[in-house]
Structures are given as structure tokens and as C-alpha cells.
Short mmCIF file of C-alpha atoms in Angstrom, two decimals:
data_model
loop_
_atom_site.label_atom_id
_atom_site.label_comp_id
_atom_site.label_asym_id
_atom_site.label_seq_id
_atom_site.Cartn_x
_atom_site.Cartn_y
_atom_site.Cartn_z
CA UNK A 838 -0.32 0.35 -0.33
CA UNK A 839 1.49 3.44 -1.17
CA UNK A 840 0.53 6.77 0.67
CA UNK A 841 0.36 9.90 -1.50
CA UNK A 842 2.00 13.07 -0.58
CA UNK A 843 -1.87 14.62 -1.23
CA UNK A 844 -3.46 11.66 1.01
CA UNK A 845 -4.63 9.30 -1.59
CA UNK A 846 -3.98 5.84 -1.24
CA UNK A 847 -2.14 3.30 -3.46
CA UNK A 848 -3.36 -0.48 -3.09
CA UNK A 849 -1.61 -2.43 -5.51
CA UNK A 850 -1.97 -2.72 -9.10
CA UNK A 851 -5.07 -5.19 -9.09
CA UNK A 852 -7.25 -1.86 -8.72
CA UNK A 853 -5.10 -0.17 -11.16
CA UNK A 854 -7.24 -0.62 -14.47
CA UNK A 855 -10.74 -0.21 -12.42
CA UNK A 856 -12.23 2.32 -14.71
CA UNK A 857 -14.12 4.77 -12.42
CA UNK A 858 -17.65 6.65 -12.81
CA UNK A 859 -17.37 9.94 -11.97
CA UNK A 860 -19.57 9.77 -8.64
CA UNK A 861 -16.57 6.75 -7.31
CA UNK A 862 -14.15 9.41 -8.10
CA UNK A 863 -14.99 12.74 -6.58
CA UNK A 864 -15.68 10.27 -3.26
CA UNK A 865 -12.73 9.47 -3.82
CA UNK A 866 -10.79 12.51 -4.30
CA UNK A 867 -12.85 14.17 -1.14
CA UNK A 868 -13.81 17.31 -2.83
CA UNK A 869 -10.84 18.37 -4.40
CA UNK A 870 -12.76 18.23 -7.28
CA UNK A 871 -12.22 16.41 -10.74
CA UNK A 872 -10.26 19.60 -11.91
CA UNK A 873 -8.10 18.28 -15.07
CA UNK A 874 -5.07 19.60 -14.23
CA UNK A 875 -5.58 17.83 -10.85
CA UNK A 876 -6.16 14.57 -12.51
CA UNK A 877 -2.73 14.96 -14.29
CA UNK A 878 -0.82 16.06 -11.32
CA UNK A 879 -1.92 12.97 -9.29
CA UNK A 880 -1.48 10.83 -12.57
CA UNK A 881 2.33 12.24 -12.89
CA UNK A 882 2.91 11.58 -9.20
CA UNK A 883 2.01 8.19 -9.28
CA UNK A 884 4.06 7.75 -12.57
CA UNK A 885 7.37 9.21 -10.86
CA UNK A 886 6.79 7.33 -7.56
CA UNK A 887 6.57 4.18 -9.73
CA UNK A 888 9.28 5.55 -11.91
CA UNK A 889 7.11 4.99 -14.85
CA UNK A 890 8.21 8.47 -16.30
CA UNK A 891 9.09 11.89 -15.22
CA UNK A 892 6.85 14.83 -16.38
CA UNK A 893 6.43 18.40 -14.71
CA UNK A 894 4.08 21.11 -14.71
CA UNK A 895 6.33 24.13 -16.15
CA UNK A 896 5.64 27.14 -13.76
CA UNK A 897 3.57 29.99 -14.99
CA UNK A 898 5.79 32.63 -16.29
CA UNK A 899 5.86 35.99 -13.91
CA UNK A 900 7.68 39.00 -14.69
CA UNK A 901 8.74 39.93 -10.81
CA UNK A 902 8.75 44.14 -10.69
CA UNK A 903 9.45 44.78 -7.62
CA UNK A 904 10.85 42.37 -4.27
CA UNK A 905 10.72 43.84 -0.60
CA UNK A 906 13.65 42.05 1.40
CA UNK A 907 12.59 43.65 4.69
CA UNK A 908 10.13 40.31 5.08
CA UNK A 909 12.37 37.98 3.36
CA UNK A 910 11.78 38.28 -0.64
CA UNK A 911 8.12 38.94 -0.60
CA UNK A 912 7.26 40.04 -4.14
CA UNK A 913 4.90 43.10 -3.99
CA UNK A 914 5.05 43.90 -8.01
CA UNK A 915 4.37 41.76 -10.38
CA UNK A 916 2.56 40.48 -13.75
CA UNK A 917 1.98 37.15 -14.96
CA UNK A 918 3.70 37.12 -18.76
CA UNK A 919 1.70 35.13 -22.04
CA UNK A 920 3.00 31.19 -21.47
CA UNK A 921 5.21 30.53 -24.81
CA UNK A 922 5.19 26.80 -24.02
CA UNK A 923 2.82 24.24 -23.01
CA UNK A 924 1.86 23.32 -19.52
CA UNK A 925 3.94 19.69 -18.83
CA UNK A 926 6.85 18.12 -20.51
CA UNK A 927 9.15 15.72 -19.34
CA UNK A 928 10.53 11.86 -20.50
CA UNK A 929 9.42 8.56 -21.05
CA UNK A 930 11.83 5.83 -22.44
CA UNK A 931 14.41 8.54 -22.19
CA UNK A 932 12.16 10.33 -25.59
CA UNK A 933 11.02 13.70 -24.68
CA UNK A 934 7.24 14.51 -24.40
CA UNK A 935 5.27 17.76 -24.44
CA UNK A 936 1.31 18.60 -23.73
CA UNK A 937 -0.91 20.86 -23.45
CA UNK A 938 -4.06 20.02 -20.88
CA UNK A 939 -7.47 22.22 -21.48
CA UNK A 940 -10.97 21.87 -20.41
CA UNK A 941 -14.14 23.29 -21.69
CA UNK A 942 -17.57 23.47 -20.82
CA UNK A 943 -18.76 23.44 -24.56
CA UNK A 944 -20.26 20.56 -25.79
CA UNK A 945 -20.51 20.43 -29.20
CA UNK A 946 -16.96 21.83 -30.21
CA UNK A 947 -13.49 22.40 -28.57
CA UNK A 948 -13.19 26.51 -28.64
CA UNK A 949 -9.45 26.67 -30.45
CA UNK A 950 -8.75 30.16 -28.68
CA UNK A 951 -8.08 27.90 -25.93
CA UNK A 952 -5.02 27.37 -27.76
CA UNK A 953 -2.12 30.13 -28.26
CA UNK A 954 -0.18 30.83 -31.48
CA UNK A 955 2.82 30.52 -29.46
CA UNK A 956 1.93 27.13 -28.46
CA UNK A 957 1.22 25.98 -31.53
CA UNK A 958 4.28 27.11 -32.90
CA UNK A 959 6.16 25.31 -29.22
CA UNK A 960 4.62 22.03 -30.78
CA UNK A 961 5.37 22.03 -34.14
CA UNK A 962 9.07 22.81 -33.09
CA UNK A 963 8.46 19.67 -30.54
CA UNK A 964 7.61 17.60 -33.61
CA UNK A 965 10.04 18.98 -35.74
CA UNK A 966 12.59 17.25 -33.46
CA UNK A 967 10.66 14.26 -33.00
CA UNK A 968 9.35 14.91 -30.17
CA UNK A 969 5.96 13.37 -28.46
CA UNK A 970 3.53 16.30 -28.49
CA UNK A 971 -0.37 16.33 -28.02
CA UNK A 972 -3.52 17.50 -25.84
CA UNK A 973 -5.40 16.67 -22.97
CA UNK A 974 -8.73 17.46 -23.80
CA UNK A 975 -11.75 17.47 -21.72
CA UNK A 976 -15.37 17.73 -22.62
CA UNK A 977 -17.12 18.42 -18.91
CA UNK A 978 -20.61 18.48 -20.08
CA UNK A 979 -19.68 14.84 -21.71
CA UNK A 980 -17.49 13.50 -18.58
CA UNK A 981 -15.06 12.41 -21.16
CA UNK A 982 -11.37 13.14 -21.33
CA UNK A 983 -9.59 12.66 -24.99
CA UNK A 984 -5.85 11.98 -25.71
CA UNK A 985 -5.11 13.94 -29.03
CA UNK A 986 -2.23 14.24 -30.87
CA UNK A 987 -0.62 17.90 -31.69
CA UNK A 988 -0.48 16.91 -35.28
CA UNK A 989 -3.95 16.31 -35.34
CA UNK A 990 -5.19 19.73 -33.98
CA UNK A 991 -2.23 21.20 -36.64
CA UNK A 992 -3.80 19.70 -39.15
CA UNK A 993 -7.44 20.47 -38.47
CA UNK A 994 -6.19 23.65 -38.15
CA UNK A 995 -4.43 24.30 -41.72
CA UNK A 996 -6.78 22.56 -43.23
CA UNK A 997 -10.37 24.24 -41.55
CA UNK A 998 -11.34 28.01 -41.58
CA UNK A 999 -13.26 27.37 -38.19
CA UNK A 1000 -13.01 29.04 -34.60
CA UNK A 1001 -13.78 25.39 -33.23
CA UNK A 1002 -13.09 21.81 -33.13
CA UNK A 1003 -16.17 19.56 -33.39
CA UNK A 1004 -17.21 17.17 -30.47
CA UNK A 1005 -17.99 14.62 -32.91
CA UNK A 1006 -13.96 14.98 -34.31
CA UNK A 1007 -12.41 13.88 -30.90
CA UNK A 1008 -14.87 10.83 -30.61
CA UNK A 1009 -14.04 9.79 -34.37
CA UNK A 1010 -10.27 10.20 -34.05
CA UNK A 1011 -8.87 10.28 -30.88
CA UNK A 1012 -8.55 7.82 -27.89
CA UNK A 1013 -10.35 8.29 -24.94
CA UNK A 1014 -8.76 8.53 -21.75
CA UNK A 1015 -10.81 6.76 -19.06
CA UNK A 1016 -10.93 7.58 -15.12
CA UNK A 1017 -8.96 4.48 -12.88
CA UNK A 1018 -7.83 4.89 -9.73
CA UNK A 1019 -3.87 4.98 -9.99
CA UNK A 1020 -3.05 6.89 -11.86
CA UNK A 1021 -6.15 8.95 -12.36
CA UNK A 1022 -5.54 9.49 -16.11
CA UNK A 1023 -3.18 6.71 -17.60
CA UNK A 1024 -2.25 8.74 -20.60
CA UNK A 1025 1.68 6.73 -21.07
CA UNK A 1026 -0.27 4.30 -22.09
CA UNK A 1027 -1.93 5.54 -24.88
CA UNK A 1028 1.97 7.05 -25.55
CA UNK A 1029 3.12 3.80 -24.86
CA UNK A 1030 0.86 2.17 -27.87
CA UNK A 1031 1.51 5.11 -30.17
CA UNK A 1032 4.47 6.26 -30.36
CA UNK A 1033 6.74 2.97 -29.40
CA UNK B 821 22.72 36.55 -42.17
CA UNK B 822 20.40 36.53 -39.78
CA UNK B 823 19.38 38.76 -37.15
CA UNK B 824 18.32 38.16 -33.31
CA UNK B 825 15.72 39.23 -31.74
CA UNK B 826 18.26 40.22 -29.11
CA UNK B 827 20.08 42.71 -31.47
CA UNK B 828 22.81 39.76 -32.23
CA UNK B 829 23.75 39.21 -35.64
CA UNK B 830 24.67 36.03 -37.08
CA UNK B 831 27.45 35.95 -40.75
CA UNK B 832 26.67 32.27 -41.26
CA UNK B 833 28.47 29.25 -40.02
CA UNK B 834 31.56 30.33 -41.28
CA UNK B 835 32.34 32.35 -37.67
CA UNK B 836 30.53 29.28 -35.79
CA UNK B 837 33.40 27.67 -34.33
CA UNK B 838 35.57 30.54 -34.16
CA UNK B 839 36.73 30.79 -30.31
CA UNK B 840 36.13 34.62 -28.63
CA UNK B 841 38.59 36.13 -25.91
CA UNK B 842 36.31 37.17 -23.32
CA UNK B 843 37.21 41.11 -24.24
CA UNK B 844 36.04 40.20 -27.80
CA UNK B 845 32.55 38.57 -26.24
CA UNK B 846 32.17 41.25 -23.90
CA UNK B 847 32.50 43.93 -26.31
CA UNK B 848 30.13 41.90 -28.95
CA UNK B 849 27.81 41.62 -26.30
CA UNK B 850 27.18 45.37 -25.94
CA UNK B 851 27.24 45.62 -22.05
CA UNK B 852 24.89 42.42 -21.49
CA UNK B 853 27.77 40.77 -19.73
CA UNK B 854 29.22 37.61 -19.51
CA UNK B 855 26.16 36.49 -17.21
CA UNK B 856 26.04 32.25 -17.97
CA UNK B 857 22.73 32.31 -18.24
CA UNK B 858 22.77 35.21 -21.21
CA UNK B 859 25.44 32.72 -22.74
CA UNK B 860 22.97 29.82 -22.32
CA UNK B 861 19.92 31.70 -23.31
CA UNK B 862 21.43 33.10 -26.60
CA UNK B 863 22.56 29.89 -27.60
CA UNK B 864 18.77 28.52 -27.00
CA UNK B 865 17.52 30.56 -28.88
CA UNK B 866 20.37 29.96 -31.55
CA UNK B 867 19.50 26.45 -31.39
CA UNK B 868 15.93 27.37 -32.30
CA UNK B 869 16.52 29.15 -34.64
CA UNK B 870 18.56 26.84 -36.64
CA UNK B 871 15.86 24.05 -35.75
CA UNK B 872 18.91 22.02 -34.05
CA UNK B 873 17.48 21.74 -30.87
CA UNK B 874 14.65 23.07 -28.84
CA UNK B 875 15.52 24.13 -25.03
CA UNK B 876 13.88 26.37 -22.64
CA UNK B 877 14.60 27.79 -19.30
CA UNK B 878 11.94 26.84 -16.50
CA UNK B 879 10.04 29.50 -15.01
CA UNK B 880 10.78 30.52 -11.38
CA UNK B 881 8.36 28.86 -9.67
CA UNK B 882 6.41 31.74 -7.70
CA UNK B 883 3.50 31.36 -5.24
CA UNK B 884 0.41 34.03 -5.75
CA UNK B 885 -1.27 34.83 -2.49
CA UNK B 886 -2.86 38.08 -3.76
CA UNK B 887 -3.78 39.37 -7.40
CA UNK B 888 -5.49 43.14 -7.82
CA UNK B 889 -7.86 43.07 -10.98
CA UNK B 890 -8.57 46.44 -11.02
CA UNK B 891 -5.21 47.13 -13.07
CA UNK B 892 -5.17 44.05 -15.29
CA UNK B 893 -4.41 41.37 -13.34
CA UNK B 894 -1.48 42.50 -11.05
CA UNK B 895 0.42 40.56 -8.36
CA UNK B 896 0.59 42.24 -5.18
CA UNK B 897 1.27 39.53 -3.11
CA UNK B 898 3.63 36.80 -3.68
CA UNK B 899 6.78 34.17 -2.86
CA UNK B 900 9.25 32.23 -4.87
CA UNK B 901 8.89 28.86 -4.05
CA UNK B 902 11.81 26.78 -3.84
CA UNK B 903 12.96 24.92 -7.04
CA UNK B 904 12.15 21.57 -7.05
CA UNK B 905 13.79 20.89 -10.98
CA UNK B 906 16.73 22.07 -12.82
CA UNK B 907 16.70 25.26 -14.90
CA UNK B 908 16.60 24.17 -18.05
CA UNK B 909 15.54 21.43 -20.49
CA UNK B 910 14.04 20.25 -23.85
CA UNK B 911 14.55 17.76 -26.52
CA UNK B 912 17.52 16.62 -28.55
CA UNK B 913 17.03 14.28 -31.54
CA UNK B 914 14.03 13.00 -30.24
CA UNK B 915 15.87 12.82 -26.25
CA UNK B 916 14.82 14.44 -23.18
CA UNK B 917 17.62 16.94 -21.93
CA UNK B 918 17.69 18.49 -18.38
CA UNK B 919 20.31 20.47 -17.02
CA UNK B 920 21.58 23.23 -14.55
CA UNK B 921 24.04 26.04 -14.92
CA UNK B 922 25.84 27.27 -12.06
CA UNK B 923 28.57 30.14 -11.79
CA UNK B 924 30.75 30.47 -9.14
CA UNK B 925 33.49 32.81 -8.19
CA UNK B 926 35.67 30.74 -5.89
CA UNK B 927 38.72 29.29 -8.05
CA UNK B 928 39.87 26.62 -6.09
CA UNK B 929 36.70 24.32 -5.64
CA UNK B 930 32.89 24.25 -6.90
CA UNK B 931 30.75 24.43 -3.46
CA UNK B 932 27.94 22.10 -3.48
CA UNK B 933 25.17 24.14 -1.57
CA UNK B 934 25.00 25.89 -4.65
CA UNK B 935 22.75 22.74 -5.87
CA UNK B 936 19.79 21.43 -4.03
CA UNK B 937 19.34 17.82 -2.93
CA UNK B 938 15.62 18.38 -5.16
CA UNK B 939 18.11 18.93 -8.12
CA UNK B 940 20.15 16.19 -7.36
CA UNK B 941 17.02 13.94 -6.81
CA UNK B 942 15.28 15.00 -10.17
CA UNK B 943 18.31 14.66 -11.97
CA UNK B 944 18.65 11.01 -10.87
CA UNK B 945 15.33 9.94 -11.74
CA UNK B 946 16.39 11.58 -15.22
CA UNK B 947 19.09 9.03 -15.47
CA UNK B 948 16.64 6.58 -14.33
CA UNK B 949 14.69 7.17 -17.37
CA UNK B 950 17.16 7.61 -19.88
CA UNK B 951 17.34 11.13 -20.16
CA UNK B 952 20.78 13.06 -21.09
CA UNK B 953 21.23 14.93 -17.22
CA UNK B 954 24.23 17.23 -16.97
CA UNK B 955 25.22 20.57 -15.77
CA UNK B 956 27.21 23.86 -17.48
CA UNK B 957 29.35 24.90 -14.60
CA UNK B 958 31.64 28.30 -15.14
CA UNK B 959 34.16 28.88 -12.83
CA UNK B 960 34.67 33.19 -13.40
CA UNK B 961 37.90 33.30 -11.80
CA UNK B 962 39.66 30.67 -14.61
CA UNK B 963 37.14 31.80 -17.25
CA UNK B 964 36.32 28.37 -18.02
CA UNK B 965 32.65 26.79 -18.75
CA UNK B 966 32.46 23.15 -18.09
CA UNK B 967 30.24 20.43 -19.53
CA UNK B 968 29.69 18.08 -16.73
CA UNK B 969 27.28 14.97 -16.68
CA UNK B 970 25.27 14.91 -13.71
CA UNK B 971 26.49 11.04 -13.13
CA UNK B 972 29.66 12.50 -11.75
CA UNK B 973 28.42 14.96 -9.95
CA UNK B 974 26.44 12.23 -8.49
CA UNK B 975 29.23 10.15 -8.44
CA UNK B 976 31.11 12.58 -6.69
CA UNK B 977 28.84 12.85 -3.81
CA UNK B 978 28.47 9.54 -3.04
CA UNK B 979 32.07 9.28 -2.37
CA UNK B 980 33.16 11.75 -1.13
CA UNK B 981 32.81 13.33 2.48
CA UNK B 982 32.73 16.54 0.98
CA UNK B 983 31.27 20.23 0.58
CA UNK B 984 32.58 21.40 -2.18
CA UNK B 985 34.21 19.55 -5.43
CA UNK B 986 37.85 20.60 -6.73
CA UNK B 987 38.30 22.38 -9.90
CA UNK B 988 41.05 20.34 -10.47
CA UNK B 989 38.37 17.38 -11.36
CA UNK B 990 36.67 19.46 -13.70
CA UNK B 991 39.77 20.32 -15.92
CA UNK B 992 40.56 16.39 -15.58
CA UNK B 993 37.13 14.92 -16.22
CA UNK B 994 35.02 17.00 -18.02
CA UNK B 995 34.76 18.83 -21.28
CA UNK B 996 35.38 22.30 -21.41
CA UNK B 997 32.71 24.70 -23.75
CA UNK B 998 34.90 27.17 -25.20
CA UNK B 999 32.82 30.30 -26.17
CA UNK B 1000 32.06 30.80 -29.77
CA UNK B 1001 30.16 33.54 -32.28
CA UNK B 1002 27.15 31.74 -32.33
CA UNK B 1003 26.19 29.85 -30.65
CA UNK B 1004 28.22 32.00 -27.49
CA UNK B 1005 28.21 28.28 -25.79
CA UNK B 1006 27.94 25.07 -27.86
CA UNK B 1007 26.53 22.39 -25.67
CA UNK B 1008 25.04 20.89 -27.54
CA UNK B 1009 27.75 19.51 -30.01
CA UNK B 1010 29.28 17.72 -26.26
CA UNK B 1011 25.85 16.16 -25.96
CA UNK B 1012 25.92 14.76 -29.44
CA UNK B 1013 29.58 13.60 -28.85
CA UNK B 1014 28.40 12.18 -25.86
CA UNK B 1015 25.26 10.58 -25.95
CA UNK B 1016 24.44 10.05 -29.31
#
């Protein structure tokens, strides 16, 4: 049995593949909610603990203007900078991987203004260098989370003059990441299948 | 000829291999100084422009406590968090690479309190996952910059009960990264030789 720093408990591999209903999960995650970021961070902690892969969330870039050193380096003036990259990167079996996680309340389509031009450029560069680039996209209305290869999003944008990607596109073309106990989102299983 | 966003100009590959004296470099870098971070960032910009590799500096992790939204999300209270990882990561030829850059004024040894336990643990994990892990260490007194494999630092720490690594260790065991025009620090050449 493994106790996680976040208070979760791991009871061994047997339960790993069990798919959870959202009710089970929201009970088990004890009011920390179904936030996508939380699900991914828990998964990354699990992966690191089991030495499966090493993926970290990039800190939000902040431009610090004023620091008060009289009380131990307290920042008193700063601004959020625009992100030029993605949320997460890391390595799996020596390969570089890089992804952005996005959640939408929209039930019919994923609005493309969720993704910045900088992020698309960054992911194109990752693909050019033979890295593994993808999105994890959650449709809250459908309680579904998809593993979406970055190349598919880039192709869609270049071929369609649309401001959103229809929900059906994900259903037809992308693998669903079902919720499990440990990790919550076993996205590396899909990485393994698609890229190794 | 390539003009960099930072005002530098690139005149083609012929000059790439020229080694600079520190005087030449400080003239060419027009008072931006010889700061190690600046040298590495310029190199990474060059690499990205030429699609050689994709390496980014991780933002400093900051814990934001208060934000004033009356003037467009101005952060009014925040603290620096302790870094749990390294300064830079990215990919080269599909592989994940990860490194920390450190500079010392000390002429006889590199003080190990420059590196946190978290960073060592992180680099051990990178090595375990077959990533490429190293340090770029600058001795200002000697005007020398070394490419130091993380495993060598980890070995040194485990075998020696010392608070610093003698300068001679670097001279004997590590490759020097000589200053060149473009990029300033061609560390990928060494990565290529050692790991590919």
C-alpha cells in the first residue's frame, strides 16, 4: 500500500485498471474536485513514484518587478507573462514529451481560442525535433477526456477555417482516456501504444 | 545573415567555430555581460532558430497569494518557491535533456551548496528514465565553463564526504565549453558526442 503526499492511498496494481464513475472519483478525491489539472498532477506523481515516467508542470511565467527584502523576499509587484510554451513536459523511455491540458464546458465543440499561437508554434517545433506532442482535452458536459495528438490539431487548423473543433472529431479520431484509480489518467499507456 | 531578436547578428557558419576571447565577447555582447544565463539563453535561441534542438528555461516557481484585478491582473503579494527541478530542459534528436547552470567566483572548488538535494533527486530520476542530464558550470576566476555529466557529480557526492568539488576535478574529467560567436556556448556539440 502506498500513501501519496496528497492523501491518496494506492492499494496495488489490481485496482489500477478499474474504471471509475465520476461519482466514485469525486468521492475518492474528497472534494478536491474533478479539475483536469488535479487529475494530471496526481497521475504524474504516481508515474514518478513508480518510475514510469517523469513529467512536470511548468511554472506559470511571472515577471517580477518589485521585491521587498525586509520580510524575506516578498514579491510586491509582478505580472503574469503570456505563456510561450505548454503546461507539461518530461520524459518517457528516454524520449521527450510535451503536452497542453485543456478543459471546456462547451458540449458541441472545442473552441480553438483555448490554444495560443505560441503554443501551436512550440508544439510544431517539438514535432520537428521528433518529440512526442499532444493535448489532453476534457469535455466537462460529456464527462470525457481525450488524448489528442498535436499533429491532428495542427492539421485541423491548417485545413479548416473554423474557430472550433467539433466534439465528433474527438469521438471519431481520438482515444478516450478513461478515469482509473491509479493513476487517475493513464495517458502514458496511450503514449506507449502510439509512439513506441 | 540572421538578425536575432536580442540584437545580435549571425553572419553564417564560417564564424561559428571561432573561439572568442572574453574581451571580444564582452564587446560583442554590448554590456549585457558575461552572465552564464545570458550565454545559455542566446545559445538556445540560436539552436531553436536553426532547428538544432529545443531547450527552454523553466520559469521560476512563484506562489501567488494576492492579485489585484482592478488594473489588469497585477500580482501584489507572492513568494518565490523553492525550485524542485533544474533550470533548463528540452529535446534534441527526440531525446529528453535536462540541465542546471551554475556559476562560481570560487577559484579552487565548486561549492556543492550551489545544488539542492531536490535537484540531485530530479537529475537521478532523469538518468533512471534514460534522459540526458548534466550541469554547465562556470568558474569566473578562470574564465572557464565546463560541461559536467550529472552522473559524475552524483558519483562524486556519493564517494566523497566533501562540501565542494575541486577545480582540478573539472579540468581532468570534464569537457570545456569554449565561447564561440554562434551559439555562445555550443553545448549540444558535446551532448551529440557523448550521448549519440
